[in-house]
Tab-separated table of C-alpha atoms in Angstrom:
chain	number	residue	atom	x	y	z
A	1	ARG	CA	0.000	0.000	0.000
A	2	GLY	CA	2.783	2.387	0.913
A	3	ALA	CA	4.265	2.219	-2.570
A	4	ARG	CA	1.023	2.377	-4.562
A	5	TRP	CA	0.254	5.840	-5.862
A	6	ARG	CA	-3.314	7.095	-6.098
A	7	ARG	CA	-4.651	7.530	-9.575
A	8	HIS	CA	-6.637	10.563	-10.583
A	9	ALA	CA	-10.362	10.247	-10.112
A	10	ARG	CA	-11.541	12.227	-13.116
A	11	ALA	CA	-11.922	10.786	-16.591
A	12	PRO	CA	-8.826	11.204	-18.788
A	13	PRO	CA	-8.867	13.477	-21.833
A	14	SER	CA	-9.492	11.936	-25.231
A	15	ARG	CA	-6.515	10.679	-27.231
A	16	ALA	CA	-6.963	13.546	-29.688
A	17	ALA	CA	-7.057	16.119	-26.884
A	18	ALA	CA	-3.962	14.643	-25.257
A	19	ALA	CA	-2.143	14.660	-28.599
A	20	ALA	CA	-3.083	18.308	-29.107
A	21	ILE	CA	-1.749	19.143	-25.654
A	22	ALA	CA	1.536	17.399	-26.424
A	23	ARG	CA	1.791	19.116	-29.806
A	24	ARG	CA	1.293	22.579	-28.300
A	25	ALA	CA	3.861	21.792	-25.613
A	26	ARG	CA	6.394	20.787	-28.288
A	27	GLU	CA	5.753	23.938	-30.291
A	28	ARG	CA	6.215	26.195	-27.307
A	29	THR	CA	9.381	24.625	-25.976
A	30	SER	CA	10.992	24.258	-29.392
A	31	GLN	CA	12.346	27.821	-29.421
A	32	MET	CA	14.360	27.331	-26.240
A	33	ARG	CA	15.113	23.640	-26.987
A	34	VAL	CA	15.036	22.454	-23.393
A	35	ARG	CA	15.600	18.768	-22.745
A	36	THR	CA	12.341	17.530	-21.210
A	37	LEU	CA	10.965	14.358	-19.658
A	38	ALA	CA	9.533	13.529	-23.062
A	39	ASP	CA	13.145	13.109	-24.230
A	40	ALA	CA	14.030	10.681	-21.445
A	41	GLY	CA	12.726	7.646	-23.320
A	42	ASP	CA	12.054	4.465	-21.384
A	43	ILE	CA	12.607	5.143	-17.688
A	44	ARG	CA	10.978	1.967	-16.416
A	45	ASP	CA	12.640	0.663	-13.221
A	46	LYS	CA	14.929	3.675	-13.042
A	47	VAL	CA	15.352	6.055	-10.118
A	48	ALA	CA	14.692	9.725	-10.833
A	49	LEU	CA	16.380	12.354	-8.673
A	50	VAL	CA	13.867	15.220	-8.740
A	51	ARG	CA	14.868	18.707	-7.591
A	52	VAL	CA	11.742	20.596	-6.532
A	53	ASP	CA	11.152	24.021	-5.023
A	54	HIS	CA	9.222	23.207	-1.872
A	55	ASN	CA	10.733	26.121	0.022
A	56	CYS	CA	7.402	26.921	1.619
A	57	VAL	CA	7.953	26.025	5.265
A	58	LYS	CA	7.966	28.612	8.044
A	59	LYS	CA	8.334	27.544	11.656
A	60	GLY	CA	7.555	23.963	10.737
A	61	VAL	CA	4.319	24.746	8.890
A	62	VAL	CA	3.682	24.597	5.135
A	63	LYS	CA	2.596	28.112	4.164
A	64	ASP	CA	2.193	27.640	0.415
A	65	VAL	CA	0.705	24.318	-0.698
A	66	HIS	CA	0.542	25.754	-4.236
A	67	ARG	CA	4.273	25.111	-4.711
A	68	ILE	CA	3.877	21.474	-3.739
A	69	GLU	CA	0.794	20.912	-5.885
A	70	ARG	CA	2.492	22.334	-8.971
A	71	THR	CA	5.116	19.580	-8.868
A	72	LEU	CA	2.654	16.682	-8.585
A	73	PRO	CA	2.267	16.238	-12.385
A	74	THR	CA	6.002	15.568	-12.693
A	75	LEU	CA	5.848	13.004	-9.899
A	76	TYR	CA	2.884	11.277	-11.545
A	77	ASN	CA	4.692	11.323	-14.891
A	78	VAL	CA	7.762	9.655	-13.402
A	79	VAL	CA	5.799	7.025	-11.488
A	80	GLU	CA	3.331	6.210	-14.273
A	81	ARG	CA	6.285	5.502	-16.554
A	82	GLY	CA	7.707	3.007	-14.078
A	83	ALA	CA	10.406	5.048	-12.344
A	84	ARG	CA	10.781	5.779	-8.636
A	85	PRO	CA	11.304	9.322	-7.295
A	86	ILE	CA	13.846	10.748	-4.882
A	87	LEU	CA	12.954	14.342	-4.046
A	88	MET	CA	15.101	17.160	-2.733
A	89	THR	CA	14.564	20.856	-2.008
A	90	HIS	CA	16.164	23.669	-0.072
A	91	VAL	CA	14.304	25.223	2.851
A	92	ASN	CA	15.096	28.745	4.042
A	93	ARG	CA	18.689	29.926	4.589
A	94	PRO	CA	20.279	27.909	7.393
A	95	ARG	CA	23.870	28.979	6.633
A	96	GLY	CA	25.069	31.954	8.662
A	97	GLU	CA	27.554	34.588	7.550
A	98	ASP	CA	30.243	32.704	9.460
A	99	GLY	CA	29.629	29.596	7.343
A	100	VAL	CA	28.025	27.647	10.182
A	101	ILE	CA	24.948	25.699	9.072
A	102	ASP	CA	22.135	25.598	11.614
A	103	VAL	CA	20.422	22.211	11.321
A	104	ASP	CA	16.955	22.938	12.697
A	105	GLU	CA	14.525	20.116	11.920
A	106	VAL	CA	11.497	22.124	13.064
A	107	ASN	CA	12.076	25.376	11.193
A	108	ASP	CA	14.152	24.241	8.211
A	109	GLY	CA	13.329	20.558	7.824
A	110	VAL	CA	11.267	18.862	5.113
A	111	GLY	CA	9.025	16.937	7.510
A	112	ALA	CA	6.015	19.200	7.007
A	113	VAL	CA	6.301	18.853	3.218
A	114	VAL	CA	6.598	15.076	3.470
A	115	ASN	CA	3.396	14.955	5.515
A	116	VAL	CA	1.539	16.937	2.846
A	117	LEU	CA	2.760	14.576	0.120
A	118	ARG	CA	1.782	11.511	2.124
A	119	VAL	CA	-1.775	12.835	2.468
A	120	LYS	CA	-2.133	14.031	-1.124
A	121	LEU	CA	-0.544	11.013	-2.793
A	122	GLY	CA	-1.407	8.255	-0.356
A	123	VAL	CA	2.104	6.804	-0.391
A	124	ILE	CA	4.913	6.418	2.094
A	125	PHE	CA	7.843	8.786	1.595
A	126	ALA	CA	10.978	7.841	3.487
A	127	ALA	CA	12.658	10.912	4.968
A	128	PRO	CA	16.155	9.947	6.172
A	129	THR	CA	17.884	11.928	8.901
A	130	PHE	CA	21.657	12.326	8.858
A	131	LYS	CA	24.060	13.001	11.705
A	132	VAL	CA	24.973	16.638	12.371
A	133	ARG	CA	28.671	17.372	11.869
A	134	ALA	CA	30.685	18.369	14.924
A	135	ASP	CA	32.320	21.284	13.086
A	136	GLY	CA	28.984	23.006	12.441
A	137	ARG	CA	29.183	22.486	8.676
A	138	GLY	CA	25.790	20.866	8.311
A	139	ILE	CA	25.170	17.125	8.107
A	140	ASP	CA	27.208	14.077	7.110
A	141	TRP	CA	26.114	11.720	4.334
A	142	ASP	CA	24.964	8.353	5.707
A	143	GLU	CA	25.913	5.667	3.171
A	144	VAL	CA	24.448	2.782	5.186
A	145	SER	CA	21.085	4.443	5.751
A	146	MET	CA	20.759	5.528	2.114
A	147	SER	CA	21.726	2.068	0.850
A	148	THR	CA	18.877	0.487	2.814
A	149	ILE	CA	16.362	3.132	1.753
A	150	LEU	CA	17.407	2.850	-1.891
A	151	GLU	CA	16.902	-0.914	-1.741
A	152	ASP	CA	13.378	-0.398	-0.367
A	153	LEU	CA	12.649	2.139	-3.091
A	154	ARG	CA	13.758	-0.108	-5.941
A	155	ALA	CA	11.786	-2.991	-4.422
A	156	ARG	CA	8.746	-0.673	-4.259
A	157	ARG	CA	8.313	-1.146	-0.537
A	158	ILE	CA	8.082	2.644	-0.294
A	159	GLY	CA	6.639	5.153	-2.734
A	160	GLY	CA	9.487	7.637	-2.691
A	161	VAL	CA	12.322	9.258	-0.783
A	162	TYR	CA	12.638	12.853	0.399
A	163	LEU	CA	16.208	13.899	1.175
A	164	PRO	CA	17.030	16.416	3.931
A	165	ASN	CA	17.213	20.148	3.229
A	166	THR	CA	19.863	20.469	0.499
A	167	ARG	CA	21.353	23.516	2.225
A	168	TRP	CA	22.256	21.369	5.208
A	169	PHE	CA	24.926	19.765	3.009
A	170	ASP	CA	28.140	21.770	3.009
A	171	GLY	CA	28.620	21.132	-0.708
A	172	GLU	CA	25.304	22.634	-1.816
A	173	GLU	CA	26.485	26.244	-1.769
A	174	ALA	CA	30.237	25.584	-1.809
A	175	GLY	CA	30.569	26.563	-5.459
A	176	ALA	CA	31.419	24.775	-8.698
A	177	GLY	CA	34.766	23.008	-8.721
A	178	THR	CA	35.116	22.712	-4.963
A	179	GLU	CA	35.685	19.292	-3.452
A	180	ALA	CA	32.638	19.664	-1.198
A	181	CYS	CA	30.392	20.381	-4.186
A	182	SER	CA	31.823	17.541	-6.262
A	183	ALA	CA	31.545	15.082	-3.376
A	184	LEU	CA	27.879	15.937	-2.836
A	185	CYS	CA	27.119	15.596	-6.548
A	186	ARG	CA	28.801	12.192	-6.700
A	187	ARG	CA	26.762	10.958	-3.743
A	188	LEU	CA	23.530	12.242	-5.263
A	189	ALA	CA	24.372	10.728	-8.644
A	190	ASP	CA	25.025	7.339	-7.041
A	191	LEU	CA	21.379	7.266	-5.945
A	192	ALA	CA	19.721	7.723	-9.323
A	193	ASP	CA	19.705	7.044	-13.044
A	194	ILE	CA	18.333	10.394	-14.233
A	195	TYR	CA	17.992	13.924	-12.861
A	196	VAL	CA	14.856	16.053	-13.227
A	197	ASN	CA	14.809	19.764	-12.417
A	198	ASP	CA	11.298	20.902	-11.551
A	199	ALA	CA	12.445	23.779	-9.337
A	200	PHE	CA	11.795	26.873	-11.433
A	201	GLY	CA	11.899	29.034	-8.315
A	202	SER	CA	15.438	27.918	-7.407
A	203	TRP	CA	17.548	29.822	-9.926
A	204	GLN	CA	20.770	29.963	-7.908
A	205	PRO	CA	23.541	27.799	-9.448
A	206	HIS	CA	24.023	25.339	-6.600
A	207	ALA	CA	25.075	21.693	-6.502
A	208	SER	CA	21.506	20.360	-6.593
A	209	THR	CA	20.354	22.663	-9.400
A	210	VAL	CA	23.310	22.945	-11.792
A	211	GLU	CA	26.410	20.914	-10.928
A	212	ILE	CA	24.486	17.636	-10.618
A	213	THR	CA	23.667	17.816	-14.343
A	214	LYS	CA	27.329	16.995	-15.062
A	215	TYR	CA	26.845	13.593	-13.452
A	216	LEU	CA	23.422	12.388	-14.672
A	217	PRO	CA	21.247	12.606	-17.808
A	218	SER	CA	19.183	15.694	-17.003
A	219	TYR	CA	15.702	16.884	-17.952
A	220	ALA	CA	13.225	19.649	-17.177
A	221	GLY	CA	10.141	18.616	-15.220
A	222	LEU	CA	6.600	19.489	-16.263
A	223	CYS	CA	6.327	22.420	-13.855
A	224	MET	CA	9.622	23.782	-15.150
A	225	GLU	CA	8.386	23.428	-18.740
A	226	ARG	CA	5.196	25.279	-18.031
A	227	GLU	CA	6.951	28.070	-16.152
A	228	LEU	CA	9.397	28.537	-19.029
A	229	ARG	CA	6.527	28.857	-21.488
A	230	ALA	CA	4.858	31.409	-19.223
A	231	ILE	CA	8.016	33.468	-18.827
A	232	GLU	CA	8.299	33.669	-22.607
A	233	ALA	CA	4.844	35.271	-22.607
A	234	VAL	CA	6.022	37.845	-20.062
A	235	LEU	CA	9.130	38.589	-22.123
A	236	GLU	CA	6.994	39.074	-25.239
A	237	PRO	CA	3.712	40.332	-23.755
A	238	LYS	CA	0.539	41.516	-25.347
A	239	ARG	CA	0.417	45.287	-25.040
A	240	PRO	CA	-0.216	47.559	-23.233
A	241	PHE	CA	1.950	45.790	-20.643
A	242	VAL	CA	1.775	46.933	-16.997
A	243	ALA	CA	4.409	45.800	-14.480
A	244	ILE	CA	3.808	46.175	-10.740
A	245	VAL	CA	6.915	45.601	-8.631
A	246	GLY	CA	7.505	46.015	-4.911
A	247	GLY	CA	9.800	44.687	-2.264
A	248	ALA	CA	11.559	45.324	1.017
A	249	LYS	CA	15.085	45.646	-0.426
A	250	VAL	CA	15.917	48.333	-2.959
A	251	ASP	CA	19.417	47.055	-3.757
A	252	THR	CA	18.149	43.649	-4.918
A	253	LYS	CA	15.385	45.107	-7.078
A	254	LEU	CA	17.117	48.017	-8.790
A	255	GLY	CA	18.684	46.073	-11.650
A	256	THR	CA	15.408	44.299	-12.220
A	257	LEU	CA	13.450	47.554	-12.202
A	258	ARG	CA	15.692	49.016	-14.898
A	259	ALA	CA	15.132	45.940	-17.060
A	260	VAL	CA	11.387	45.885	-16.395
A	261	ALA	CA	11.072	49.587	-17.196
A	262	LYS	CA	12.576	48.961	-20.632
A	263	ARG	CA	10.082	46.193	-21.390
A	264	CYS	CA	6.837	47.511	-19.938
A	265	ASP	CA	4.537	50.322	-21.025
A	266	THR	CA	3.638	51.299	-17.462
A	267	LEU	CA	5.507	50.709	-14.198
A	268	ILE	CA	3.867	50.841	-10.753
A	269	LEU	CA	5.899	50.551	-7.545
A	270	GLY	CA	5.003	49.355	-4.054
A	271	GLY	CA	6.545	48.603	-0.670
A	272	VAL	CA	9.895	49.980	0.495
A	273	VAL	CA	10.943	50.422	-3.134
A	274	TYR	CA	8.127	52.946	-3.605
A	275	ASN	CA	8.969	54.704	-0.335
A	276	ALA	CA	12.614	55.109	-1.360
A	277	TYR	CA	11.499	56.467	-4.727
A	278	LEU	CA	9.229	59.029	-3.046
A	279	CYS	CA	12.129	60.172	-0.857
A	280	ALA	CA	14.383	60.572	-3.886
A	281	LYS	CA	11.840	62.445	-5.986
A	282	TYR	CA	10.180	64.684	-3.426
A	283	GLY	CA	13.144	65.342	-1.140
A	284	ILE	CA	11.511	63.973	2.001
A	285	GLU	CA	12.501	61.621	4.791
A	286	ILE	CA	10.407	58.555	5.615
A	287	GLU	CA	10.951	56.572	8.789
A	288	GLY	CA	12.660	53.255	8.060
A	289	VAL	CA	14.054	54.269	4.647
A	290	SER	CA	17.863	54.448	4.644
A	291	GLU	CA	19.980	57.054	2.867
A	292	LYS	CA	21.556	54.265	0.836
A	293	ASP	CA	18.146	53.154	-0.444
A	294	VAL	CA	17.290	56.746	-1.372
A	295	GLU	CA	20.553	57.091	-3.301
A	296	LEU	CA	19.847	53.874	-5.183
A	297	ALA	CA	16.253	54.863	-5.906
A	298	ALA	CA	17.471	58.094	-7.502
A	299	GLU	CA	18.174	56.016	-10.609
A	300	LEU	CA	14.411	55.698	-11.012
A	301	LEU	CA	14.285	59.438	-11.714
A	302	HIS	CA	15.832	58.843	-15.147
A	303	PRO	CA	13.545	60.330	-17.845
A	304	GLU	CA	13.042	56.934	-19.535
A	305	VAL	CA	11.735	55.458	-16.274
A	306	GLN	CA	9.721	58.538	-15.340
A	307	ALA	CA	7.925	58.406	-18.674
A	308	LYS	CA	6.511	54.990	-17.761
A	309	LEU	CA	6.088	55.265	-13.997
A	310	VAL	CA	2.605	55.890	-12.624
A	311	GLU	CA	2.563	56.967	-8.983
A	312	LEU	CA	-0.063	55.635	-6.609
A	313	PRO	CA	-1.405	58.965	-5.274
A	314	VAL	CA	-2.379	58.084	-1.685
A	315	VAL	CA	-0.293	56.283	0.931
A	316	VAL	CA	-0.880	55.267	4.548
A	317	GLU	CA	1.375	56.875	7.149
A	318	SER	CA	1.759	55.419	10.634
A	319	SER	CA	3.617	56.592	13.713
A	320	SER	CA	4.401	52.970	14.598
A	321	LEU	CA	5.043	49.599	12.989
A	322	GLN	CA	2.488	48.117	15.357
A	323	GLY	CA	-1.281	48.367	15.286
A	324	CYS	CA	-4.289	47.057	13.466
A	325	GLY	CA	-3.056	48.565	10.222
A	326	CYS	CA	-6.392	50.094	9.317
A	327	VAL	CA	-7.414	53.715	9.369
A	328	PRO	CA	-10.699	53.735	11.323
A	329	LYS	CA	-13.999	53.553	9.480
A	330	GLU	CA	-14.121	49.995	8.186
A	331	GLY	CA	-10.483	49.971	7.217
A	332	VAL	CA	-10.851	52.710	4.613
A	333	CYS	CA	-8.607	55.771	4.584
A	334	SER	CA	-11.549	58.146	4.634
A	335	THR	CA	-10.028	61.220	6.302
A	336	PRO	CA	-6.917	62.294	4.381
A	337	GLY	CA	-4.467	64.454	6.266
A	338	VAL	CA	-5.840	63.701	9.727
A	339	MET	CA	-4.070	61.347	12.146
A	340	GLN	CA	-6.396	58.733	13.631
A	341	ASN	CA	-4.901	56.438	16.247
A	342	GLY	CA	-1.467	57.194	14.786
A	343	VAL	CA	-2.513	56.271	11.244
A	344	ARG	CA	-3.599	58.529	8.402
A	345	ALA	CA	-3.871	58.684	4.648
A	346	ILE	CA	-1.719	61.263	2.927
A	347	ARG	CA	-1.698	62.360	-0.696
A	348	ILE	CA	1.557	62.338	-2.624
A	349	ASP	CA	0.884	65.804	-4.049
A	350	GLU	CA	0.743	67.161	-0.480
A	351	LEU	CA	4.231	65.987	0.488
A	352	GLN	CA	6.437	68.872	1.640
A	353	ARG	CA	10.038	68.931	0.420
A	354	GLY	CA	12.429	68.718	3.355
A	355	ALA	CA	9.767	67.336	5.702
A	356	SER	CA	10.080	64.169	7.772
A	357	TYR	CA	7.301	61.598	7.922
A	358	GLY	CA	6.500	58.492	9.899
A	359	TYR	CA	6.385	55.019	8.403
A	360	PHE	CA	4.649	54.673	5.031
A	361	LEU	CA	3.225	51.199	5.609
A	362	ASP	CA	0.695	50.839	2.819
A	363	VAL	CA	-0.938	52.307	-0.230
A	364	ALA	CA	-4.472	53.500	0.463
A	365	ALA	CA	-7.289	51.642	-1.253
A	366	SER	CA	-8.461	54.979	-2.653
A	367	ALA	CA	-5.258	55.147	-4.716
A	368	PHE	CA	-6.759	52.588	-7.073
A	369	ASP	CA	-9.786	54.824	-7.637
A	370	ASP	CA	-7.529	57.444	-9.190
A	371	ALA	CA	-8.522	58.039	-12.813
A	372	ARG	CA	-5.060	57.459	-14.271
A	373	VAL	CA	-4.395	54.325	-12.206
A	374	LYS	CA	-7.810	52.872	-13.096
A	375	SER	CA	-7.275	53.619	-16.781
A	376	VAL	CA	-3.850	51.970	-16.852
A	377	LEU	CA	-5.051	48.774	-15.166
A	378	SER	CA	-8.383	48.488	-16.983
A	379	ASN	CA	-6.845	48.993	-20.435
A	380	ALA	CA	-3.849	46.706	-19.955
A	381	ALA	CA	-3.548	43.624	-22.161
A	382	SER	CA	-0.880	42.071	-19.904
A	383	ILE	CA	-0.220	42.638	-16.198
A	384	PHE	CA	2.735	41.294	-14.251
A	385	VAL	CA	2.700	41.713	-10.485
A	386	ASN	CA	5.462	40.893	-8.034
A	387	ALA	CA	4.506	43.123	-5.154
A	388	VAL	CA	2.849	43.365	-1.783
A	389	MET	CA	1.721	46.950	-1.283
A	390	GLY	CA	1.839	47.140	2.504
A	391	PHE	CA	3.273	45.838	5.753
A	392	THR	CA	0.697	43.067	5.909
A	393	SER	CA	2.148	41.303	8.938
A	394	SER	CA	0.947	44.263	11.038
A	395	GLY	CA	-2.408	44.406	9.304
A	396	PHE	CA	-1.640	47.033	6.679
A	397	HIS	CA	-3.260	45.142	3.839
A	398	GLU	CA	-5.902	47.353	2.241
A	399	GLY	CA	-3.539	48.406	-0.555
A	400	THR	CA	-2.707	44.827	-1.516
A	401	THR	CA	-6.370	43.818	-1.385
A	402	ALA	CA	-7.379	46.803	-3.512
A	403	LEU	CA	-4.633	45.964	-6.021
A	404	ASP	CA	-5.826	42.357	-6.311
A	405	HIS	CA	-9.391	43.490	-6.975
A	406	ALA	CA	-8.289	46.115	-9.495
A	407	ILE	CA	-6.262	43.559	-11.443
A	408	SER	CA	-8.989	40.916	-11.304
A	409	SER	CA	-11.584	43.364	-12.622
A	410	ASN	CA	-9.762	43.400	-15.968
A	411	LYS	CA	-11.292	40.235	-17.393
A	412	LEU	CA	-9.452	40.315	-20.727
A	413	ALA	CA	-5.862	40.943	-19.669
A	414	ARG	CA	-3.307	38.187	-19.173
A	415	LYS	CA	-2.398	38.376	-15.499
A	416	TYR	CA	0.907	36.985	-14.227
A	417	PHE	CA	1.546	36.793	-10.486
A	418	GLY	CA	5.158	36.295	-9.383
A	419	GLY	CA	5.326	33.619	-6.685
A	420	GLY	CA	6.306	33.719	-3.022
A	421	ASP	CA	4.785	36.444	-0.884
A	422	THR	CA	2.781	37.871	-3.799
A	423	ILE	CA	0.732	34.708	-4.231
A	424	GLN	CA	0.608	33.924	-0.525
A	425	GLU	CA	-0.906	37.340	0.260
A	426	PHE	CA	-3.242	37.033	-2.734
A	427	LYS	CA	-4.460	33.750	-1.316
A	428	SER	CA	-4.833	34.886	2.297
A	429	LEU	CA	-6.211	38.400	1.731
A	430	SER	CA	-8.464	37.699	-1.260
A	431	PRO	CA	-9.311	33.973	-1.023
A	432	ALA	CA	-12.331	34.134	-3.329
A	433	LEU	CA	-10.350	35.906	-6.045
A	434	TYR	CA	-7.479	33.481	-5.594
A	435	LEU	CA	-9.688	30.408	-5.986
A	436	SER	CA	-11.246	31.814	-9.146
A	437	ALA	CA	-7.796	32.722	-10.484
A	438	VAL	CA	-6.547	29.144	-10.106
A	439	ASP	CA	-9.042	27.972	-12.739
A	440	ASP	CA	-9.039	31.165	-14.815
A	441	PRO	CA	-7.000	30.818	-18.043
A	442	THR	CA	-6.260	34.570	-18.006
A	443	PHE	CA	-4.272	34.129	-14.768
A	444	TYR	CA	-0.890	32.503	-14.345
A	445	LEU	CA	0.590	32.004	-10.876
A	446	PHE	CA	4.358	31.525	-10.993
A	447	THR	CA	6.032	29.363	-8.361
A	448	GLY	CA	9.102	31.603	-8.286
A	449	GLY	CA	8.725	35.359	-8.411
A	450	GLY	CA	12.435	35.943	-7.863
A	451	THR	CA	13.235	33.757	-10.863
A	452	VAL	CA	10.839	35.744	-13.042
A	453	LEU	CA	12.497	39.008	-12.027
A	454	LYS	CA	15.972	37.546	-12.581
A	455	THR	CA	14.921	36.344	-16.033
A	456	LEU	CA	13.604	39.793	-16.926
A	457	GLU	CA	16.878	41.286	-15.735
A	458	LEU	CA	18.966	38.849	-17.817
A	459	GLY	CA	16.739	39.120	-20.869
A	460	GLY	CA	15.709	35.477	-21.172
A	461	ALA	CA	15.354	32.223	-19.252
A	462	GLU	CA	18.110	30.643	-21.329
A	463	GLU	CA	20.540	32.955	-19.500
A	464	LEU	CA	19.783	31.279	-16.169
A	465	GLU	CA	22.453	28.726	-15.252
A	466	THR	CA	19.731	26.313	-14.123
A	467	VAL	CA	18.224	26.406	-17.613
A	468	LYS	CA	21.472	26.523	-19.586
A	469	CYS	CA	22.428	23.073	-18.352
A	470	LEU	CA	19.120	21.672	-19.649
A	471	LEU	CA	19.369	23.112	-23.159
A	472	LEU	CA	19.764	20.705	-26.046
A	473	ASP	CA	22.888	20.987	-28.136
A	474	LYS	CA	22.273	22.353	-31.621
A	475	ASP	CA	23.172	19.038	-33.213
A	476	GLU	CA	21.291	16.969	-30.647
A	477	GLU	CA	18.227	15.344	-32.109
A	478	THR	CA	15.177	14.826	-29.935
A	479	THR	CA	12.085	12.786	-30.438
A	480	HIS	CA	9.222	13.865	-28.218
A	481	VAL	CA	7.103	10.984	-27.013
A	482	MET	CA	3.822	11.781	-25.342
A	483	PRO	CA	4.312	10.849	-21.667
A	484	LYS	CA	1.799	8.598	-19.996
A	485	CYS	CA	0.789	11.422	-17.704
A	486	MET	CA	-1.080	12.862	-20.687
A	487	THR	CA	-3.753	10.275	-19.954
A	488	LEU	CA	-4.262	11.701	-16.466
A	489	ALA	CA	-6.868	14.438	-16.377
A	490	GLU	CA	-5.471	16.356	-13.420
A	491	CYS	CA	-1.980	16.712	-14.819
A	492	ASP	CA	-0.798	20.309	-15.084
A	493	CYS	CA	0.268	19.566	-18.624
A	494	ALA	CA	-3.356	18.657	-19.408
A	495	SER	CA	-4.421	22.201	-18.524
A	496	PRO	CA	-5.028	24.876	-21.184
A	497	LEU	CA	-1.649	25.989	-22.479
A	498	ASP	CA	-2.699	29.234	-24.116
A	499	ILE	CA	-0.742	31.266	-21.612
């Protein structure tokens, strides 16, 4: 029972429909020529080492099941074709600046993810635990334990294996060419026959995402394929194209913002990035915004950026980071210019040069009623959003909620949400909109928002090291065979592909 995977309950698509799905997939991946699972041939009785991006655990709790669910089609594909999966992911950032790796099973372990998979798939996943190294450099590889588990996997006594957090291994982030990295790759390669990268959100060139491809035949998973097709649509969008970008760190977003500004027709900012921009443009001081961030944001005053940037005209000022986050009166900023319980709405055109302000913790909902903002969002043909407008952890969420509703009201536009916090807040603050978006072909929810931004900055997904190592050589011939998962109705690859 523990090794028998549940089959989908719904009726499979017709053979013609499945063939059409496969044909469209081939057409859309042909430009980038990524080696896919369809190129793997017969994988019966083989072990597939699958790198996923299940970095969705906080304090031992899975916060984003969406990331896990998006990888299920790849797992079904592998299993239906007779192979057995070994999964691995990174969780959080356990390595300190001093190089010491904090092995915390509760906060950074994969146990919570394994439990979700056991429930959803109805199979037993073995999750080995390795001994912590005395020198603080993570965990030691346990050859004996892995040998026994691998034997059980090949004998189908278990349904799969989930390795510990990849960042607990010293070689994961050691860098290409180092002995630690090579040693980890050799140990991983000894476990499997093929490698599958389904971790679109993990773009960093680490041992488990790039270097391992030098040791095993390597392929893109179905989630990776679909994300790459979607990113092509963002790189060549239907116009007018509106990009909405926010974030807590200006230095990590500046290069991306320059690249996005060149590609989009309209740019809207949120979060600390917007606050730093306001300081740079209007000569003000905002609590919590550093001089360094203001200096960096000054680059956004370039005429080419200014020509495309639309300012959200009303923000929420607070005297404290604490509080309910809502201006009184049903959470609506209804009394501009007047402090209420330390919180008020303030218009951008009323900012006084040289003045100092409290924390700008949100964009007021009324900002999205502004004629220019409404026109930009309602007339857009493509919208990309990687932003949370406010400090939602303290309840300042009306700006993000208003943004979600404004975007959703445009029924014709293609709407792309960059993963991570953007989708998590979309789901928690606007659950009804989120549920409708999941089944709405005009929406696409990326699993990795940071990867999307990095791709926009580089100019194409083929520039990512994690994708480069999966590209077919020019003289390499490939014959795409429709995978058996095409007969399973709930496969992601059986969803509409007109992204």
